[in-house]
Amino acid sequence: PAEDLLLEVNNIEVVYSDVILVLRGLSLAVPRGKIVALLGANGAGKSTTLKAISGLLKSEDGEITRGDIRFAGERLNGVEAHQIVRRGIFQVMEGRRIVSDMTCLENLRLGAFTRSDSAEIRRDIEMVYGYFPRLKERTGLAGYLSGGEQQMLAIGRALMARPKLILMDEPSMGLSPLLVKEVFGIIRQLNADLGITILLVEQNARMALSVASHGYVMEQGKVVLDGSAEDLANNEDVKEFYLGGH
Ligand code: ATP
């Protein structure tokens, strides 16, 4: 094949509570080793798309009612969330969702719940500290970390699962411009150093397109535009609606 697609989402429809239709025939593809950005206004269905992939829809009474999702060629529809983690997909949730009454180290160990190779786990904890040195210095409860540190911990915890694909939901949320830059620098580095494929949902379209190779724009539950990150960054509609008109 021309491109090795790690993830393929084919024409999916997603319904919450049997009645609320949120995704209406959404399709996208993520090539192995790339960063792909998923953009769109609030409520377009970006988070729902990530949850459909990671299996987390079920816990919100959501269901894929049509279409299919394939990861490395295998169908993911109906697979339990923890099994999806075992297959190599880890979602970094919006709002970070770290366990606030556990330490950083305990949170990192949680990320490794599918693994039993303790020497390797210890080595990976050091690797995470290499990317996020501040986490090593914070020995108290994770609930007392700053917003930026919590985001770093959430990404670090994902790395502990040794994922092939990370789904990132709004990593810039609530962070100062300086921290946003730092976090995106690390996202780029993780992709380059470790070859991790990343599907990135972002309100900050400019930042997302600066690290991604390809992007999709969603409106009301489907893709309305897609292209190379460069083409999207220069697209007049994208500029007007998502890049603040500059
Ligand atoms: P945001 O950036 O605001 O999170 P989004 O593009 O990620 O936007 P989603 O969170 O996927 O959008 O939400 C898409 C639509 O689905 C919204 O109208 C939302 O109200 C609805 N929705 C999300 N979660 C649920 C749920 N658990 N039950 C019912 N409706 C939901």
mmCIF file of C-alpha atoms and ligand atoms in Angstrom:
data_model
loop_
_atom_site.group_PDB
_atom_site.id
_atom_site.type_symbol
_atom_site.label_atom_id
_atom_site.label_comp_id
_atom_site.label_asym_id
_atom_site.label_seq_id
_atom_site.Cartn_x
_atom_site.Cartn_y
_atom_site.Cartn_z
ATOM 1 C CA PRO A 1 0.000 0.000 0.000
ATOM 2 C CA ALA A 2 1.033 3.571 -0.685
ATOM 3 C CA GLU A 3 0.574 4.453 2.963
ATOM 4 C CA ASP A 4 0.631 2.212 5.983
ATOM 5 C CA LEU A 5 -2.559 3.134 7.818
ATOM 6 C CA LEU A 6 -2.410 2.318 11.512
ATOM 7 C CA LEU A 7 -5.942 3.531 12.203
ATOM 8 C CA GLU A 8 -8.923 3.674 9.894
ATOM 9 C CA VAL A 9 -12.300 5.024 10.894
ATOM 10 C CA ASN A 10 -14.846 4.148 8.223
ATOM 11 C CA ASN A 11 -18.138 5.966 8.042
ATOM 12 C CA ILE A 12 -19.072 5.609 11.719
ATOM 13 C CA GLU A 13 -22.271 6.685 13.309
ATOM 14 C CA VAL A 14 -22.377 7.145 17.094
ATOM 15 C CA VAL A 15 -25.458 7.475 19.243
ATOM 16 C CA TYR A 16 -25.676 8.357 22.967
ATOM 17 C CA SER A 17 -28.455 6.925 25.114
ATOM 18 C CA ASP A 18 -30.051 5.289 22.051
ATOM 19 C CA VAL A 19 -31.329 8.621 20.738
ATOM 20 C CA ILE A 20 -28.703 11.358 20.469
ATOM 21 C CA LEU A 21 -26.990 11.025 17.106
ATOM 22 C CA VAL A 22 -23.563 12.679 17.393
ATOM 23 C CA LEU A 23 -21.336 11.179 14.681
ATOM 24 C CA ARG A 24 -22.987 10.990 11.281
ATOM 25 C CA GLY A 25 -20.770 9.023 8.941
ATOM 26 C CA LEU A 26 -17.334 10.075 10.076
ATOM 27 C CA SER A 27 -14.246 8.746 8.293
ATOM 28 C CA LEU A 28 -10.579 9.405 8.875
ATOM 29 C CA ALA A 29 -7.236 7.660 8.590
ATOM 30 C CA VAL A 30 -4.033 7.901 10.590
ATOM 31 C CA PRO A 31 -0.819 6.712 8.909
ATOM 32 C CA ARG A 32 1.672 4.857 11.096
ATOM 33 C CA GLY A 33 4.274 7.128 12.639
ATOM 34 C CA LYS A 34 2.445 10.382 11.897
ATOM 35 C CA ILE A 35 0.715 13.087 13.910
ATOM 36 C CA VAL A 36 -2.807 13.820 12.674
ATOM 37 C CA ALA A 37 -4.867 16.760 13.950
ATOM 38 C CA LEU A 38 -8.634 16.647 14.387
ATOM 39 C CA LEU A 39 -10.075 20.150 14.463
ATOM 40 C CA GLY A 40 -13.531 21.608 14.810
ATOM 41 C CA ALA A 41 -15.773 23.810 16.905
ATOM 42 C CA ASN A 42 -17.100 22.904 20.351
ATOM 43 C CA GLY A 43 -19.613 20.116 20.102
ATOM 44 C CA ALA A 44 -18.567 18.961 16.622
ATOM 45 C CA GLY A 45 -17.927 15.492 18.024
ATOM 46 C CA LYS A 46 -14.153 15.399 18.370
ATOM 47 C CA SER A 47 -14.067 13.895 21.864
ATOM 48 C CA THR A 48 -16.758 11.422 20.861
ATOM 49 C CA THR A 49 -14.560 10.303 17.965
ATOM 50 C CA LEU A 50 -11.637 9.620 20.309
ATOM 51 C CA LYS A 51 -13.877 7.743 22.745
ATOM 52 C CA ALA A 52 -15.286 5.631 19.929
ATOM 53 C CA ILE A 53 -11.726 4.572 19.081
ATOM 54 C CA SER A 54 -10.577 3.930 22.669
ATOM 55 C CA GLY A 55 -13.708 2.058 23.721
ATOM 56 C CA LEU A 56 -14.571 4.666 26.355
ATOM 57 C CA LEU A 57 -17.941 5.456 24.739
ATOM 58 C CA LYS A 58 -19.585 2.583 26.502
ATOM 59 C CA SER A 59 -19.071 4.092 29.932
ATOM 60 C CA GLU A 60 -21.086 7.111 28.726
ATOM 61 C CA ASP A 61 -23.869 5.029 27.234
ATOM 62 C CA GLY A 62 -22.633 5.721 23.722
ATOM 63 C CA GLU A 63 -22.616 3.175 20.935
ATOM 64 C CA ILE A 64 -21.212 2.794 17.422
ATOM 65 C CA THR A 65 -24.310 2.014 15.390
ATOM 66 C CA ARG A 66 -22.811 1.959 11.921
ATOM 67 C CA GLY A 67 -19.411 1.774 10.242
ATOM 68 C CA ASP A 68 -16.209 0.346 11.604
ATOM 69 C CA ILE A 69 -12.906 1.196 13.210
ATOM 70 C CA ARG A 70 -9.777 -0.735 12.297
ATOM 71 C CA PHE A 71 -6.470 -0.656 14.101
ATOM 72 C CA ALA A 72 -3.561 -2.360 12.341
ATOM 73 C CA GLY A 73 -6.219 -3.974 10.166
ATOM 74 C CA GLU A 74 -8.229 -5.436 13.064
ATOM 75 C CA ARG A 75 -11.738 -4.386 13.906
ATOM 76 C CA LEU A 76 -12.147 -2.486 17.191
ATOM 77 C CA ASN A 77 -15.941 -2.199 17.316
ATOM 78 C CA GLY A 78 -17.235 -3.771 20.509
ATOM 79 C CA VAL A 79 -13.774 -4.445 21.966
ATOM 80 C CA GLU A 80 -13.519 -3.582 25.696
ATOM 81 C CA ALA A 81 -11.555 -0.449 26.582
ATOM 82 C CA HIS A 82 -8.876 -2.326 28.560
ATOM 83 C CA GLN A 83 -8.364 -4.708 25.632
ATOM 84 C CA ILE A 84 -7.922 -1.733 23.342
ATOM 85 C CA VAL A 85 -5.143 -0.500 25.665
ATOM 86 C CA ARG A 86 -3.520 -3.936 25.357
ATOM 87 C CA ARG A 87 -3.651 -3.657 21.593
ATOM 88 C CA GLY A 88 -1.684 -0.417 21.799
ATOM 89 C CA ILE A 89 -4.066 2.546 21.952
ATOM 90 C CA PHE A 90 -4.048 4.927 24.916
ATOM 91 C CA GLN A 91 -6.289 7.977 25.296
ATOM 92 C CA VAL A 92 -5.120 11.029 27.216
ATOM 93 C CA MET A 93 -8.462 12.421 28.321
ATOM 94 C CA GLU A 94 -9.557 16.010 28.216
ATOM 95 C CA GLY A 95 -9.168 17.622 31.626
ATOM 96 C CA ARG A 96 -6.262 15.256 32.257
ATOM 97 C CA ARG A 97 -8.036 12.846 34.647
ATOM 98 C CA ILE A 98 -5.067 11.923 36.720
ATOM 99 C CA VAL A 99 -5.715 10.330 40.092
ATOM 100 C CA SER A 100 -5.343 13.285 42.428
ATOM 101 C CA ASP A 101 -4.942 11.357 45.690
ATOM 102 C CA MET A 102 -2.062 9.304 44.349
ATOM 103 C CA THR A 103 1.534 10.413 43.805
ATOM 104 C CA CYS A 104 3.076 11.015 40.373
ATOM 105 C CA LEU A 105 4.892 7.727 40.600
ATOM 106 C CA GLU A 106 1.695 5.843 41.464
ATOM 107 C CA ASN A 107 -0.081 7.502 38.546
ATOM 108 C CA LEU A 108 2.721 6.469 36.206
ATOM 109 C CA ARG A 109 2.532 2.900 37.482
ATOM 110 C CA LEU A 110 -1.196 2.908 36.757
ATOM 111 C CA GLY A 111 -0.402 3.581 33.120
ATOM 112 C CA ALA A 112 1.548 0.324 33.058
ATOM 113 C CA PHE A 113 -1.428 -1.748 34.243
ATOM 114 C CA THR A 114 -1.225 -4.063 31.247
ATOM 115 C CA ARG A 115 2.442 -4.874 31.849
ATOM 116 C CA SER A 116 4.284 -7.164 34.229
ATOM 117 C CA ASP A 117 7.907 -6.538 33.162
ATOM 118 C CA SER A 118 8.950 -4.676 36.312
ATOM 119 C CA ALA A 119 12.529 -3.895 35.299
ATOM 120 C CA GLU A 120 11.305 -2.431 32.016
ATOM 121 C CA ILE A 121 8.597 -0.504 33.839
ATOM 122 C CA ARG A 122 11.235 1.068 36.075
ATOM 123 C CA ARG A 123 13.281 1.962 33.006
ATOM 124 C CA ASP A 124 10.244 3.546 31.354
ATOM 125 C CA ILE A 125 9.522 5.592 34.491
ATOM 126 C CA GLU A 126 13.038 7.027 34.142
ATOM 127 C CA MET A 127 12.357 7.665 30.444
ATOM 128 C CA VAL A 128 9.196 9.597 31.364
ATOM 129 C CA TYR A 129 11.210 11.607 33.910
ATOM 130 C CA GLY A 130 13.678 12.302 31.094
ATOM 131 C CA TYR A 131 10.915 13.989 29.099
ATOM 132 C CA PHE A 132 9.287 15.578 32.152
ATOM 133 C CA PRO A 133 12.019 16.218 34.765
ATOM 134 C CA ARG A 134 9.615 18.189 36.949
ATOM 135 C CA LEU A 135 7.555 15.091 37.640
ATOM 136 C CA LYS A 136 10.508 13.487 39.342
ATOM 137 C CA GLU A 137 10.825 16.395 41.746
ATOM 138 C CA ARG A 138 7.152 16.313 42.732
ATOM 139 C CA THR A 139 6.823 13.670 45.420
ATOM 140 C CA GLY A 140 3.458 14.773 46.860
ATOM 141 C CA LEU A 141 -0.044 13.975 45.670
ATOM 142 C CA ALA A 142 -0.802 14.584 42.008
ATOM 143 C CA GLY A 143 -3.805 16.736 42.947
ATOM 144 C CA TYR A 144 -1.387 19.444 44.077
ATOM 145 C CA LEU A 145 0.447 19.621 40.732
ATOM 146 C CA SER A 146 -0.029 22.665 38.514
ATOM 147 C CA GLY A 147 -2.215 22.327 35.418
ATOM 148 C CA GLY A 148 0.840 21.971 33.196
ATOM 149 C CA GLU A 149 2.371 19.327 35.414
ATOM 150 C CA GLN A 150 -0.893 17.387 35.462
ATOM 151 C CA GLN A 151 -0.965 17.436 31.663
ATOM 152 C CA MET A 152 2.618 16.165 31.603
ATOM 153 C CA LEU A 153 1.703 13.433 34.069
ATOM 154 C CA ALA A 154 -1.274 12.424 31.921
ATOM 155 C CA ILE A 155 1.012 12.116 28.887
ATOM 156 C CA GLY A 156 3.652 10.313 30.961
ATOM 157 C CA ARG A 157 1.055 7.847 32.173
ATOM 158 C CA ALA A 158 0.075 7.141 28.564
ATOM 159 C CA LEU A 159 3.717 6.460 27.676
ATOM 160 C CA MET A 160 3.886 3.855 30.451
ATOM 161 C CA ALA A 161 1.488 1.702 28.441
ATOM 162 C CA ARG A 162 4.006 1.663 25.560
ATOM 163 C CA PRO A 163 1.279 2.614 23.114
ATOM 164 C CA LYS A 164 1.509 2.520 19.342
ATOM 165 C CA LEU A 165 -1.182 5.195 19.083
ATOM 166 C CA ILE A 166 -1.928 7.985 21.561
ATOM 167 C CA LEU A 167 -5.256 9.781 21.340
ATOM 168 C CA MET A 168 -4.844 13.248 22.835
ATOM 169 C CA ASP A 169 -7.827 15.332 23.764
ATOM 170 C CA GLU A 170 -7.072 19.060 24.032
ATOM 171 C CA PRO A 171 -3.574 18.946 25.525
ATOM 172 C CA SER A 172 -3.453 22.766 25.481
ATOM 173 C CA MET A 173 -6.567 23.173 27.612
ATOM 174 C CA GLY A 174 -6.058 25.490 30.562
ATOM 175 C CA LEU A 175 -2.336 25.968 29.936
ATOM 176 C CA SER A 176 -0.449 29.237 29.565
ATOM 177 C CA PRO A 177 0.963 29.957 26.070
ATOM 178 C CA LEU A 178 4.438 29.099 27.293
ATOM 179 C CA LEU A 179 3.352 25.723 28.637
ATOM 180 C CA VAL A 180 1.341 25.002 25.500
ATOM 181 C CA LYS A 181 4.549 25.466 23.525
ATOM 182 C CA GLU A 182 6.430 23.179 25.883
ATOM 183 C CA VAL A 183 3.795 20.436 25.769
ATOM 184 C CA PHE A 184 3.587 20.562 21.959
ATOM 185 C CA GLY A 185 7.365 20.452 21.746
ATOM 186 C CA ILE A 186 7.274 17.251 23.760
ATOM 187 C CA ILE A 187 4.474 15.798 21.623
ATOM 188 C CA ARG A 188 6.622 16.383 18.551
ATOM 189 C CA GLN A 189 9.625 14.845 20.283
ATOM 190 C CA LEU A 190 7.740 11.721 21.395
ATOM 191 C CA ASN A 191 6.638 11.174 17.838
ATOM 192 C CA ALA A 192 10.157 11.661 16.490
ATOM 193 C CA ASP A 193 12.059 9.708 19.186
ATOM 194 C CA LEU A 194 9.688 6.841 19.863
ATOM 195 C CA GLY A 195 7.755 6.686 16.609
ATOM 196 C CA ILE A 196 4.454 6.922 18.449
ATOM 197 C CA THR A 197 1.530 7.730 16.178
ATOM 198 C CA ILE A 198 -0.685 10.515 17.534
ATOM 199 C CA LEU A 199 -4.252 11.571 16.847
ATOM 200 C CA LEU A 200 -4.600 15.019 18.323
ATOM 201 C CA VAL A 201 -7.845 16.826 19.094
ATOM 202 C CA GLU A 202 -7.264 20.551 19.591
ATOM 203 C CA GLN A 203 -9.044 23.875 19.833
ATOM 204 C CA ASN A 204 -5.665 25.481 19.266
ATOM 205 C CA ALA A 205 -5.621 24.784 15.536
ATOM 206 C CA ARG A 206 -2.470 26.747 14.893
ATOM 207 C CA MET A 207 -0.463 24.707 17.394
ATOM 208 C CA ALA A 208 -1.991 21.430 16.248
ATOM 209 C CA LEU A 209 -1.220 22.106 12.575
ATOM 210 C CA SER A 210 2.325 23.103 13.464
ATOM 211 C CA VAL A 211 3.108 19.571 14.720
ATOM 212 C CA ALA A 212 0.770 17.503 12.526
ATOM 213 C CA SER A 213 1.424 16.255 9.007
ATOM 214 C CA HIS A 214 -2.258 15.968 8.164
ATOM 215 C CA GLY A 215 -5.493 17.372 9.533
ATOM 216 C CA TYR A 216 -9.238 16.876 9.484
ATOM 217 C CA VAL A 217 -11.887 19.481 10.184
ATOM 218 C CA MET A 218 -15.165 18.261 11.685
ATOM 219 C CA GLU A 219 -18.565 19.903 11.731
ATOM 220 C CA GLN A 220 -21.695 18.393 13.210
ATOM 221 C CA GLY A 221 -20.440 14.862 13.393
ATOM 222 C CA LYS A 222 -18.588 14.493 10.139
ATOM 223 C CA VAL A 223 -15.471 15.548 8.308
ATOM 224 C CA VAL A 224 -15.983 18.600 6.117
ATOM 225 C CA LEU A 225 -12.390 19.214 5.096
ATOM 226 C CA ASP A 226 -9.080 17.399 5.192
ATOM 227 C CA GLY A 227 -5.622 17.858 3.814
ATOM 228 C CA SER A 228 -1.963 18.254 4.620
ATOM 229 C CA ALA A 229 -1.348 20.386 7.700
ATOM 230 C CA GLU A 230 0.296 22.955 5.484
ATOM 231 C CA ASP A 231 -2.667 23.178 3.087
ATOM 232 C CA LEU A 232 -5.105 23.473 5.986
ATOM 233 C CA ALA A 233 -3.052 26.188 7.641
ATOM 234 C CA ASN A 234 -3.281 28.163 4.389
ATOM 235 C CA ASN A 235 -6.943 27.385 3.713
ATOM 236 C CA GLU A 236 -9.091 30.529 3.830
ATOM 237 C CA ASP A 237 -11.995 28.897 5.705
ATOM 238 C CA VAL A 238 -9.688 27.336 8.253
ATOM 239 C CA LYS A 239 -7.945 30.666 8.700
ATOM 240 C CA GLU A 240 -11.197 32.480 9.203
ATOM 241 C CA PHE A 241 -12.885 30.025 11.556
ATOM 242 C CA TYR A 242 -10.041 28.325 13.389
ATOM 243 C CA LEU A 243 -6.960 30.500 13.125
ATOM 244 C CA GLY A 244 -8.484 33.773 14.234
ATOM 245 C CA GLY A 245 -8.503 35.284 10.754
ATOM 246 C CA HIS A 246 -4.723 35.759 10.474
HETATM 247 P P1 ATP B 1 -15.737 19.877 22.946
HETATM 248 O O1 ATP B 1 -14.512 20.525 22.439
HETATM 249 O O2 ATP B 1 -16.750 20.844 23.509
HETATM 250 O O3 ATP B 1 -15.504 18.682 23.813
HETATM 251 P P2 ATP B 1 -16.282 18.032 20.857
HETATM 252 O O4 ATP B 1 -16.127 18.354 19.422
HETATM 253 O O5 ATP B 1 -15.248 17.205 21.498
HETATM 254 O O6 ATP B 1 -16.495 19.372 21.638
HETATM 255 P P3 ATP B 1 -18.130 16.117 21.865
HETATM 256 O O7 ATP B 1 -17.678 16.286 23.269
HETATM 257 O O8 ATP B 1 -17.771 14.875 21.157
HETATM 258 O O9 ATP B 1 -17.694 17.354 20.985
HETATM 259 O O10 ATP B 1 -19.700 16.292 21.853
HETATM 260 C C1 ATP B 1 -20.462 16.251 20.646
HETATM 261 C C2 ATP B 1 -21.934 16.297 20.973
HETATM 262 O O11 ATP B 1 -22.303 15.132 21.696
HETATM 263 C C3 ATP B 1 -22.351 17.473 21.834
HETATM 264 O O12 ATP B 1 -23.565 17.962 21.343
HETATM 265 C C4 ATP B 1 -22.545 16.877 23.201
HETATM 266 O O13 ATP B 1 -23.544 17.547 23.911
HETATM 267 C C5 ATP B 1 -22.965 15.447 22.881
HETATM 268 N N1 ATP B 1 -22.524 14.517 23.932
HETATM 269 C C6 ATP B 1 -21.268 14.317 24.357
HETATM 270 N N2 ATP B 1 -21.208 13.386 25.321
HETATM 271 C C7 ATP B 1 -22.481 12.990 25.515
HETATM 272 C C8 ATP B 1 -23.121 12.045 26.395
HETATM 273 N N3 ATP B 1 -22.392 11.307 27.244
HETATM 274 N N4 ATP B 1 -24.454 11.908 26.327
HETATM 275 C C9 ATP B 1 -25.175 12.646 25.458
HETATM 276 N N5 ATP B 1 -24.659 13.536 24.610
HETATM 277 C C10 ATP B 1 -23.333 13.725 24.632
#
